[in-house]
Coordinates of C-alpha atoms in Angstrom, one line a residue:
X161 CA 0.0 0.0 0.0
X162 CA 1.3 3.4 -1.0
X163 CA 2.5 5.8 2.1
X164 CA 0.9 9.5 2.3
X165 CA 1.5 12.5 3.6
X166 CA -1.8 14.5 4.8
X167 CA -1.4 18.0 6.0
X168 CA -4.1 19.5 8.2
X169 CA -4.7 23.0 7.8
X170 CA -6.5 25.1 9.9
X171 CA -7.4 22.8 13.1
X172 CA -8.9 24.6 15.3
X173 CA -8.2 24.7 19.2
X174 CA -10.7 26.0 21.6
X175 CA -10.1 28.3 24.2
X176 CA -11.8 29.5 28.0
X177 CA -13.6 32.7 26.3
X178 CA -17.0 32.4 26.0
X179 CA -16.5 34.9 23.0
X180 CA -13.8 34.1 21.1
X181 CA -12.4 30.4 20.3
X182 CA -8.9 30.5 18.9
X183 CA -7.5 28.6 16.1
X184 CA -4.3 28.3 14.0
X185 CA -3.6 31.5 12.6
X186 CA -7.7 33.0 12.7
X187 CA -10.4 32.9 15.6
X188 CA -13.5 31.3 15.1
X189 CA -16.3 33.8 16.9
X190 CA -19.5 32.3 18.5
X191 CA -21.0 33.4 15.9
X192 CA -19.1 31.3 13.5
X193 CA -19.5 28.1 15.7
X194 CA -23.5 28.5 15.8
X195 CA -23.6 29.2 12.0
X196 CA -21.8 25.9 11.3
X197 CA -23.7 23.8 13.7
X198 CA -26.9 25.0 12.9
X199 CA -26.1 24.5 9.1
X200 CA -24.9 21.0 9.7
X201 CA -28.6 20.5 11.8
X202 CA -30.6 21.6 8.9
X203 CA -29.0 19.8 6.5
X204 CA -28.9 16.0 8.3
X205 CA -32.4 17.0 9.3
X206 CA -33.1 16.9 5.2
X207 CA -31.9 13.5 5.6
X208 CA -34.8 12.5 7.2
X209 CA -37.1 14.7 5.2
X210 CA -36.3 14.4 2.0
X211 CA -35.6 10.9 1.4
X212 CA -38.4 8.8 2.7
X213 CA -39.9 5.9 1.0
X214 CA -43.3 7.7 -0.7
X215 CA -45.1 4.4 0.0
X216 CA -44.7 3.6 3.1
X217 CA -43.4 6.3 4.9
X218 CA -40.3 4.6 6.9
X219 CA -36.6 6.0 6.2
X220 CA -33.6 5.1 4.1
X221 CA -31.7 3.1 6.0
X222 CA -28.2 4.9 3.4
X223 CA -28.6 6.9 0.5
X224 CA -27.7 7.5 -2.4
X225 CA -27.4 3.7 -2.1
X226 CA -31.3 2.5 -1.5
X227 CA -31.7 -1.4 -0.8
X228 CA -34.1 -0.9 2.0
X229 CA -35.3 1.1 4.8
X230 CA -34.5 1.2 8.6
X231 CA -36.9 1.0 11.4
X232 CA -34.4 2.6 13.8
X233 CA -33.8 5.2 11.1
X234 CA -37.4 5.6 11.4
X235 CA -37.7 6.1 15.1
X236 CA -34.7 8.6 14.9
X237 CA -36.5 10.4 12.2
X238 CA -40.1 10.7 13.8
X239 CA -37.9 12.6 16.5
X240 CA -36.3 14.9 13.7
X241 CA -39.2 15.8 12.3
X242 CA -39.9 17.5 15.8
X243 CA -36.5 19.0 15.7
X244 CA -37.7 20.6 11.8
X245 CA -41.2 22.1 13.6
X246 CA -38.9 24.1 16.2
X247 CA -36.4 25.5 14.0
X248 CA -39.0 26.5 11.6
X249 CA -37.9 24.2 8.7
X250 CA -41.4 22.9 8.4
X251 CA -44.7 23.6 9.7
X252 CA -46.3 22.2 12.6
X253 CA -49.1 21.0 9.9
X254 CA -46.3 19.4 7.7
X255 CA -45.4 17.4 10.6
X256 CA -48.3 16.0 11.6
X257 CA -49.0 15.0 8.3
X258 CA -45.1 13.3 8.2
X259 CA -45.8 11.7 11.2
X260 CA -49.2 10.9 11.3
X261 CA -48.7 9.1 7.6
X262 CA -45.3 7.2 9.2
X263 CA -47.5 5.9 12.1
X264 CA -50.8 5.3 10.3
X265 CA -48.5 2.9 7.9
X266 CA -46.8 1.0 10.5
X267 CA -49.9 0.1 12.2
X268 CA -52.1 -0.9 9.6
X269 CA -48.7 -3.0 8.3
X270 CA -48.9 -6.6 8.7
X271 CA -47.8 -8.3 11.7
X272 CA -48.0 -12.2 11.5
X273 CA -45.3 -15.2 12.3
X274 CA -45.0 -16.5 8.8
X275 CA -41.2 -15.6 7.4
X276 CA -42.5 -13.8 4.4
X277 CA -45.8 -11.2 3.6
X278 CA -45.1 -9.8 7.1
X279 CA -43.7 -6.7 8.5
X280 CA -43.2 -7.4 12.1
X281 CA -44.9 -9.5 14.9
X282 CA -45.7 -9.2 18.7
X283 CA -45.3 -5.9 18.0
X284 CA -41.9 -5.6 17.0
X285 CA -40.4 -5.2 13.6
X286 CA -38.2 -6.2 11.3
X287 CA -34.7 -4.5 11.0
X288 CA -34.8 -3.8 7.7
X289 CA -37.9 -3.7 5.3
X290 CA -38.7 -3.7 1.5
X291 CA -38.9 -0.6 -0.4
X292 CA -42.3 0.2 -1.8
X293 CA -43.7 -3.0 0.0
X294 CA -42.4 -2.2 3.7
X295 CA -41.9 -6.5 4.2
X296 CA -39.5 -8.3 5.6
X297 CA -36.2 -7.8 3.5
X298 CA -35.0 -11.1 3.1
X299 CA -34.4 -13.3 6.1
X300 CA -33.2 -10.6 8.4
X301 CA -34.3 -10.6 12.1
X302 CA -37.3 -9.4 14.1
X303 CA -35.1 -6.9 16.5
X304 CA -35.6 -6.0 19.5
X305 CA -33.2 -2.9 19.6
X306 CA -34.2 -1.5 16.6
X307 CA -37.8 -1.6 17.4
X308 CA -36.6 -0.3 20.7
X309 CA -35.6 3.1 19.0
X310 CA -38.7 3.2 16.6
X311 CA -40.8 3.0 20.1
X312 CA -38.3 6.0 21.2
X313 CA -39.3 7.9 18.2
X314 CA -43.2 7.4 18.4
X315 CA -43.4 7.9 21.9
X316 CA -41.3 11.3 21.3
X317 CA -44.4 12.4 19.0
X318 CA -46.8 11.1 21.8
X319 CA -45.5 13.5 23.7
X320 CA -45.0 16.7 21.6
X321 CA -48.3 16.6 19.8
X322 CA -50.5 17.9 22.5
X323 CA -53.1 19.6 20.5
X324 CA -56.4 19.2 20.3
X325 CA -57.1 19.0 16.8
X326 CA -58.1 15.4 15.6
X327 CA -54.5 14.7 13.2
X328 CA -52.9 15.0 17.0
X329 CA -55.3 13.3 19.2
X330 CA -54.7 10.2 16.4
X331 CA -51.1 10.3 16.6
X332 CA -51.1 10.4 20.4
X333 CA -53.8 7.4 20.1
X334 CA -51.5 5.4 17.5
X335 CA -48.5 6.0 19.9
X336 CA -50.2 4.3 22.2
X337 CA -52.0 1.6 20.2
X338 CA -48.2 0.7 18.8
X339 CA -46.1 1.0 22.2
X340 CA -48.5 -1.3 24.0
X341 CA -48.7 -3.8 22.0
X342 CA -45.2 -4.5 21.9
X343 CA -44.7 -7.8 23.6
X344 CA -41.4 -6.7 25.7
X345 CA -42.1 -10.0 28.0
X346 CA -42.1 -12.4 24.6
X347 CA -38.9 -11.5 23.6
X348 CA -37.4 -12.2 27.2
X349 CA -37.7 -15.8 26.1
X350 CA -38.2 -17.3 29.9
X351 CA -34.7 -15.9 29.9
X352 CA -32.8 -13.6 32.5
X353 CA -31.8 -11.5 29.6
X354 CA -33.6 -10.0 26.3
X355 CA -32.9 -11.5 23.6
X356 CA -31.4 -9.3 20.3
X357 CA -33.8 -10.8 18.1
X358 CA -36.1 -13.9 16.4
X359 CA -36.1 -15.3 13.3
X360 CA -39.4 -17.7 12.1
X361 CA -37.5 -19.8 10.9
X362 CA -35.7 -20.6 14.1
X363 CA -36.8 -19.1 16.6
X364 CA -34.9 -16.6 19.1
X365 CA -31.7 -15.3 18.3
X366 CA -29.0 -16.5 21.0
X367 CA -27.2 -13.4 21.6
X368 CA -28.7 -11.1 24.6
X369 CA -28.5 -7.6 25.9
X370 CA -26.6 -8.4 29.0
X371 CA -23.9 -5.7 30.0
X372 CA -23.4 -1.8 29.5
X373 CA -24.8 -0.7 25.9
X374 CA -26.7 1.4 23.8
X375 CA -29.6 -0.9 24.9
X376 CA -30.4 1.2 28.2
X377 CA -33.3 2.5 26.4
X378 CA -34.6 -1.0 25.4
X379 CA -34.7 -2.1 29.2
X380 CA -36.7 1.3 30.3
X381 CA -39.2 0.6 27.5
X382 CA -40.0 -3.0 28.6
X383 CA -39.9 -2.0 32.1
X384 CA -42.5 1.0 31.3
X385 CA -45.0 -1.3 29.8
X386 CA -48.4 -1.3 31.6
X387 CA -49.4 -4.4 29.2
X388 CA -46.2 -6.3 28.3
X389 CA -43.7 -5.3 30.9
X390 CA -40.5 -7.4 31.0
X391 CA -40.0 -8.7 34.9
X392 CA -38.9 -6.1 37.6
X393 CA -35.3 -7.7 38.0
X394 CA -34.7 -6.5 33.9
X395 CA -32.9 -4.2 34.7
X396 CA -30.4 -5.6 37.9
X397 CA -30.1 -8.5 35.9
X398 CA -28.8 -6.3 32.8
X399 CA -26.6 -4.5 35.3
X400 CA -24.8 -7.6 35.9
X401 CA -22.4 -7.9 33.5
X402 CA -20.8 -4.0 33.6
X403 CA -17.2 -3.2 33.3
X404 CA -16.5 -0.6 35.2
X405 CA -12.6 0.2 34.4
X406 CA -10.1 2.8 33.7
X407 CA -9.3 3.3 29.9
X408 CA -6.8 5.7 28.7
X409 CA -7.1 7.5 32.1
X410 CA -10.6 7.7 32.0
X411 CA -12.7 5.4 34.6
X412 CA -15.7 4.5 33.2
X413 CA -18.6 1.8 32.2
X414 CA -16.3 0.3 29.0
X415 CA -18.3 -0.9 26.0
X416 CA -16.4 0.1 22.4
X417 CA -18.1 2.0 20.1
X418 CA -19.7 5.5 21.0
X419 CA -23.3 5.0 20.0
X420 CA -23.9 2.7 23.1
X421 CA -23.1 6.0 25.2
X422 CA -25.5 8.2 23.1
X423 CA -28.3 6.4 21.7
X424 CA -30.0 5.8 24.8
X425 CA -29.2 9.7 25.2
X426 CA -30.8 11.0 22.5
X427 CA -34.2 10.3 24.3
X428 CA -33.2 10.6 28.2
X429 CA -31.4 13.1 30.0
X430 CA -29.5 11.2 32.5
X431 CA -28.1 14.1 34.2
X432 CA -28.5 14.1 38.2
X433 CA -30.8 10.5 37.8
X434 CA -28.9 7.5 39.6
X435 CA -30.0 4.0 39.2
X436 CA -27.9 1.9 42.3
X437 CA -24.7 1.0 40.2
X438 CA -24.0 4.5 39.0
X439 CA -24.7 5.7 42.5
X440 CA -22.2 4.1 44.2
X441 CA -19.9 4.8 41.3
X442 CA -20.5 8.5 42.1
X443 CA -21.5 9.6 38.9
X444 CA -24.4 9.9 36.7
X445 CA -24.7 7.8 33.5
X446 CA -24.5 11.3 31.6
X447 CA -20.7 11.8 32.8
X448 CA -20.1 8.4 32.0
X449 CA -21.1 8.9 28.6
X450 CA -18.9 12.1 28.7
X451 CA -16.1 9.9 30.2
X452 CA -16.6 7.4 27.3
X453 CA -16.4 10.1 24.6
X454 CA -13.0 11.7 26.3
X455 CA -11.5 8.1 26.5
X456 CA -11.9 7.4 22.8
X457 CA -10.5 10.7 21.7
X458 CA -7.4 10.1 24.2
X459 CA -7.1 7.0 22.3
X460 CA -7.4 8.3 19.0
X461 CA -4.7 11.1 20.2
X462 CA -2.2 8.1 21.2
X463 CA -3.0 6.7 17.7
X464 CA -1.3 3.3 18.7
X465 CA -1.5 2.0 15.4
X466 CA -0.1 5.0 13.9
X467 CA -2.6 5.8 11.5
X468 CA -3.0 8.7 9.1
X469 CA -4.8 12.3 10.4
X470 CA -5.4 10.9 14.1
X471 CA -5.3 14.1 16.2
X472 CA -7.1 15.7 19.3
X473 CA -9.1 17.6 16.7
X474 CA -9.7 14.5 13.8
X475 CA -11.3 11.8 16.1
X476 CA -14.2 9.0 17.0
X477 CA -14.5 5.6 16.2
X478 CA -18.2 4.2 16.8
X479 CA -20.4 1.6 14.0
X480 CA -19.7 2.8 10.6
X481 CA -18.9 2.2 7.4
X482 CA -15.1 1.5 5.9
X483 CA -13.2 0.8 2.2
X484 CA -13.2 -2.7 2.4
X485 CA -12.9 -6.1 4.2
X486 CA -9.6 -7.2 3.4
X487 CA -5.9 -7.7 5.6
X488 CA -3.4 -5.4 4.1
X489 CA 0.0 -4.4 4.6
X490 CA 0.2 -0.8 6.2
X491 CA 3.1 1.5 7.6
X492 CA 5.4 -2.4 7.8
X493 CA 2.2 -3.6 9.7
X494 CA -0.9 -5.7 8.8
X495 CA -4.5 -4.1 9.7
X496 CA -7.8 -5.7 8.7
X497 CA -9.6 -3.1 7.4
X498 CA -13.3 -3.5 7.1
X499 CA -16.9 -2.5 5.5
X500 CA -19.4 -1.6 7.9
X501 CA -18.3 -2.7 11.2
X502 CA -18.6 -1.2 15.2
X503 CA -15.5 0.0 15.6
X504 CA -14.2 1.4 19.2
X505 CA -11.7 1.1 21.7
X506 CA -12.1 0.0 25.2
X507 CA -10.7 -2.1 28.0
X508 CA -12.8 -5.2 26.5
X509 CA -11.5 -5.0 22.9
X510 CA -9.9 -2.1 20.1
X511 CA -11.6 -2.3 16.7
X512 CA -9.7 0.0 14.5
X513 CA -9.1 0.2 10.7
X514 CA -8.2 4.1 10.7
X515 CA -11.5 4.7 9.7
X516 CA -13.4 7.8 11.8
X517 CA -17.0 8.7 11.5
X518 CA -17.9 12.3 11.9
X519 CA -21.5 11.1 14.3
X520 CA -18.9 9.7 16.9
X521 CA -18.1 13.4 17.9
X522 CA -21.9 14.5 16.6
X523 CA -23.5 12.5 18.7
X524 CA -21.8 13.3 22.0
X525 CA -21.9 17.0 21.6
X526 CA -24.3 17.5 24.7
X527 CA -21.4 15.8 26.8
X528 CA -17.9 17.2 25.6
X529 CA -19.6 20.3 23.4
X530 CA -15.9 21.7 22.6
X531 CA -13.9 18.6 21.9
X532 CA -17.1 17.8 19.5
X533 CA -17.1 21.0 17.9
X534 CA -13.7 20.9 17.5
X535 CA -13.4 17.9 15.5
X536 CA -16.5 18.8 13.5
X537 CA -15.5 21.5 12.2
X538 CA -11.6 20.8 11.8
X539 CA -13.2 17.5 9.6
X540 CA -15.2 20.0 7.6
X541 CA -12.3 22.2 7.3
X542 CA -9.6 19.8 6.2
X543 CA -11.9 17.7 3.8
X544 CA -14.4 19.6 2.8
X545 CA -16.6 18.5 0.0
X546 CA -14.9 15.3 0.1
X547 CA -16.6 14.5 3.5
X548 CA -19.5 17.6 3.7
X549 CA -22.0 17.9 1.3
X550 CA -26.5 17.9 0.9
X551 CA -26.8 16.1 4.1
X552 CA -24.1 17.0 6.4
X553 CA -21.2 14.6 7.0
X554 CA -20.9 11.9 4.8
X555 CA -21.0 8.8 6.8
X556 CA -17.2 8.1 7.2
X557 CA -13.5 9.0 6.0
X558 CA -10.4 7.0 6.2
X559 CA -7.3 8.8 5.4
X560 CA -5.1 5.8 5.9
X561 CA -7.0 3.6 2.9
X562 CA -4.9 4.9 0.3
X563 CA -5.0 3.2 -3.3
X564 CA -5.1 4.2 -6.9
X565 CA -8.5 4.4 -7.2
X566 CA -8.2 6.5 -3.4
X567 CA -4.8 8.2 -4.1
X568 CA -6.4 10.8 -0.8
X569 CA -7.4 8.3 1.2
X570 CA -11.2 6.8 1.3
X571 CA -14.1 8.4 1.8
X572 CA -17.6 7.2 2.1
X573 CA -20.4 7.8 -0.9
X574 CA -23.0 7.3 1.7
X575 CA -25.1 8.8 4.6
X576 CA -26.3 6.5 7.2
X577 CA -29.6 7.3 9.0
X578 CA -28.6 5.7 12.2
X579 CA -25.2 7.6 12.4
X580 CA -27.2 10.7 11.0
X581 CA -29.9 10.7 13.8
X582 CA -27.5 11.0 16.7
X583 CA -26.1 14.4 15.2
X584 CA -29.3 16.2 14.4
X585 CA -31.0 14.9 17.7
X586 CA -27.8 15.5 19.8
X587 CA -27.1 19.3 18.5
X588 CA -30.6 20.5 19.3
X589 CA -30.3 18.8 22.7
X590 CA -26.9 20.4 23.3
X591 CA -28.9 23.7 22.0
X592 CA -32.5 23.7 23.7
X593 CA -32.6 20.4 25.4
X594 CA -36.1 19.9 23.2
X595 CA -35.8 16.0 22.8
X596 CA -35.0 15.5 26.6
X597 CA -37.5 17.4 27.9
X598 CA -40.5 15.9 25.9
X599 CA -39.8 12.4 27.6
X600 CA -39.4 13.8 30.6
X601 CA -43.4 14.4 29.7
X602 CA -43.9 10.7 28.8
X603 CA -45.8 8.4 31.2
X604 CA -44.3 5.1 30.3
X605 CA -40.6 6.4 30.1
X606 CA -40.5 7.8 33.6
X607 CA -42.5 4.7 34.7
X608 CA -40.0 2.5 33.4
X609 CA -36.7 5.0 35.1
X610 CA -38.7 4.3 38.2
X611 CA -38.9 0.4 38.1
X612 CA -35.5 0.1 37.0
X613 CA -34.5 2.2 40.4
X614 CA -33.9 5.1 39.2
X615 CA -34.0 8.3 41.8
X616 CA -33.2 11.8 41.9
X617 CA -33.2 14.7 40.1
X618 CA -36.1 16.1 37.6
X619 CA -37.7 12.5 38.6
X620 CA -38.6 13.8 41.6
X621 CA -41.0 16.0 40.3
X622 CA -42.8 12.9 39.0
X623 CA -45.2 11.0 41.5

């Protein structure tokens, strides 16, 4: 593999002043740092806007590359759509016909236990469905996550459309309708732990949610459920299996890539709420996630495998994509390099092909806004068009993948709605808290905080 040299102009270093934020060689005003984030908020909200399936509603799970859509992607996007009302990109009436149509679909879908014709059953849905159809694509699994963060989404809208017209008394009915009958206790399998998935064919998948990850947010919904509630030891029993352990001088619950320390976030402010564990840890899971974020920059600033552009200011390994799956020789070294793959670094395991995604620093804005910001922009800076273009960041870069066909290094064609959600959702709670507050609103998502043991904090103001 050919060697490169990549020079890095302009990265930018933020100082104390809440005025002024110096950089090399210019200063980049508050001003300037609001005009960039809330260009890069309209446009990955247009990712969500623009490019829904016409038929039935749900979101591009990529694009410009369209195989099928995402139910996560849609969940994330419901709660966009909220973000567009607020900052005036669309009405309050556009929205509730967006989100009325997206729910109205999904409930009338077909739910059923035969492995084709069939979008979901028990309540849950597919990962992936068919364009134009909205079926099962292929054999994929029934997941639990991913219907996890539709339910995040939909519930979101529950909450927000308070009006009393009848479009918003139906999408606060539909919310309801779908959440409850979501058969959280089904998926448990007679198990200690939730499974990931099932599969008709054969049944439940054996992999569980046991152990620190993004699937705090699952647990809460299941607990929350006033007619399918998972048991009340859900959530001890998912504490079981944290590691709680100092990484690159950061002590800290260690799981690897960053979205399992901000998708949970996007929907819950965890800020001054203690469940026992975290408690005794004296912390809240909010600075953990903060923690997390600082530990995966520090190891990105180490850069033990020496790759290209790895900086304190060009950072953040989480699930993404990458130029290929394929062992190659690199700097007198071999390194797998991979396709899509959750890549991270913690005390459990390091998964790193050189490749950085720009949501890893998007989407944990609200808990290191300046180390965030800083690699934002310094990305948009150095690469430019390459990296930024309709929709924001492109979904990933890797300057160390260098070939003839990428004499610059690699860089992704495609946008990825789950990677895209975090940084909409996560700016505008960094800005307004808007997402955060709404389910602090929401019935079933503070009843499920309180079963899992959860105390303190704006849940006190909650009988």
């Amino acid at each position: 593999m050919k060697g490169i040299t990549l020079i890095i102009l302009g990265i930018i270093f933020w100082g104390n002043s809440n005025n002024v934020i110096n950089a090399c060689n210019t200063t980049v005003t508050v001003q300037e740092k609001d005009t960039f984030l809330n260009d890069l908020k309209h446009r990955t909200f247009n990712y969500f806007w623009d490019l829904h399936d016409s038929i039935t509603w749900q979101t591009p799970d990529r694009y410009p590359t369209k195989i099928f859509t995402s139910i996560a992607a849609t969940g994330f996007g419901l709660a966009a759509y909220i973000v567009g009302i607020e900052n005036k990109y669309i009405s309050r009436q556009q929205g509730v016909e967006r989100v009325l149509n997206t729910i109205k679909w999904l409930h009338n879908s077909v739910q059923g236990s035969d492995s084709t014709g069939a979008t979901g059953y028990k309540g849950f849905y597919y990962h992936f469905l068919t364009y134009k159809q909205g079926l099962r694509y292929k054999n994929v699994e029934l997941s639990t996550i991913d219907t996890g963060w539709l339910m995040a989404g939909i519930l979101t809208c529950q909450s927000y459309f308070d009006g009393n017209t009848e479009e918003e008394k139906q999408i606060r009915n539909l919310a309801d309708s779908l959440y409850l009958r979501v058969d959280w206790n089904w998926a448990m399998n007679g198990q200690e732990f939730m499974s990931m998935g099932w599969h008709p064919e054969d049944g439940f998948i054996n992999a569980h949610y046991l152990g620190y990850s993004e699937a705090m947010m699952l647990m809460i919904l299941s607990l929350g459920s006033p007619t399918h509630a998972t048991p009340d030891s859900t959530w001890n029993s998912y504490c079981k299996n944290y590691k709680w352990a100092d990484f690159y001088g950061y002590q800290h619950l260690n799981f690897e890539p960053l979205f399992g320390h901000q998708y949970s976030h996007m929907f819950i402010d965890f800020r001054e709420i203690y469940d026992p564990y975290i408690q005794q840890k004296g912390i809240d899971y909010f600075e953990n996630s903060r923690r997390a974020t600082l530990a995966n920059r520090a190891y990105c600033i180490k850069n033990p495998m020496n790759f290209n552009a790895y900086s304190d200011s060009i950072w953040g390994l989480t699930a993404c994509d990458g130029p290929i799956d394929s062992q190659l020789p690199f700097k007198g070294n071999k390194v797998q390099f991979y396709t899509y793959r959750a890549r991270g670094a913690s005390i459990q395991a390091i998964v790193d092909d050189g490749s950085i995604a720009p949501t890893a620093a998007g989407g944990s804005i609200p808990f290191t806004p300046d180390e965030s910001l800083q690699a934002l922009m310094a990305m948009k800076k150095t690469y430019g068009e390459k990296l930024y273009q309709q929709y924001g960041f492109k979904d990933a870069f890797n300057p160390s993948y260098i070939t003839d066909e990428f004499p610059q290094g690699w860089f992704d064609k495609d946008y990825i709605g789950l990677d895209q959600g975090p940084i909409v959702i996560q700016i505008e709670n960094y800005q307004t808290g808007l997402i955060w507050n709404l389910m602090k609103k929401n019935k079933y998502i503070v009843n499920g905080l309180k079963k899992a043991g959860f105390k303190g904090g704006w849940l006190e103001n909650h009988i």
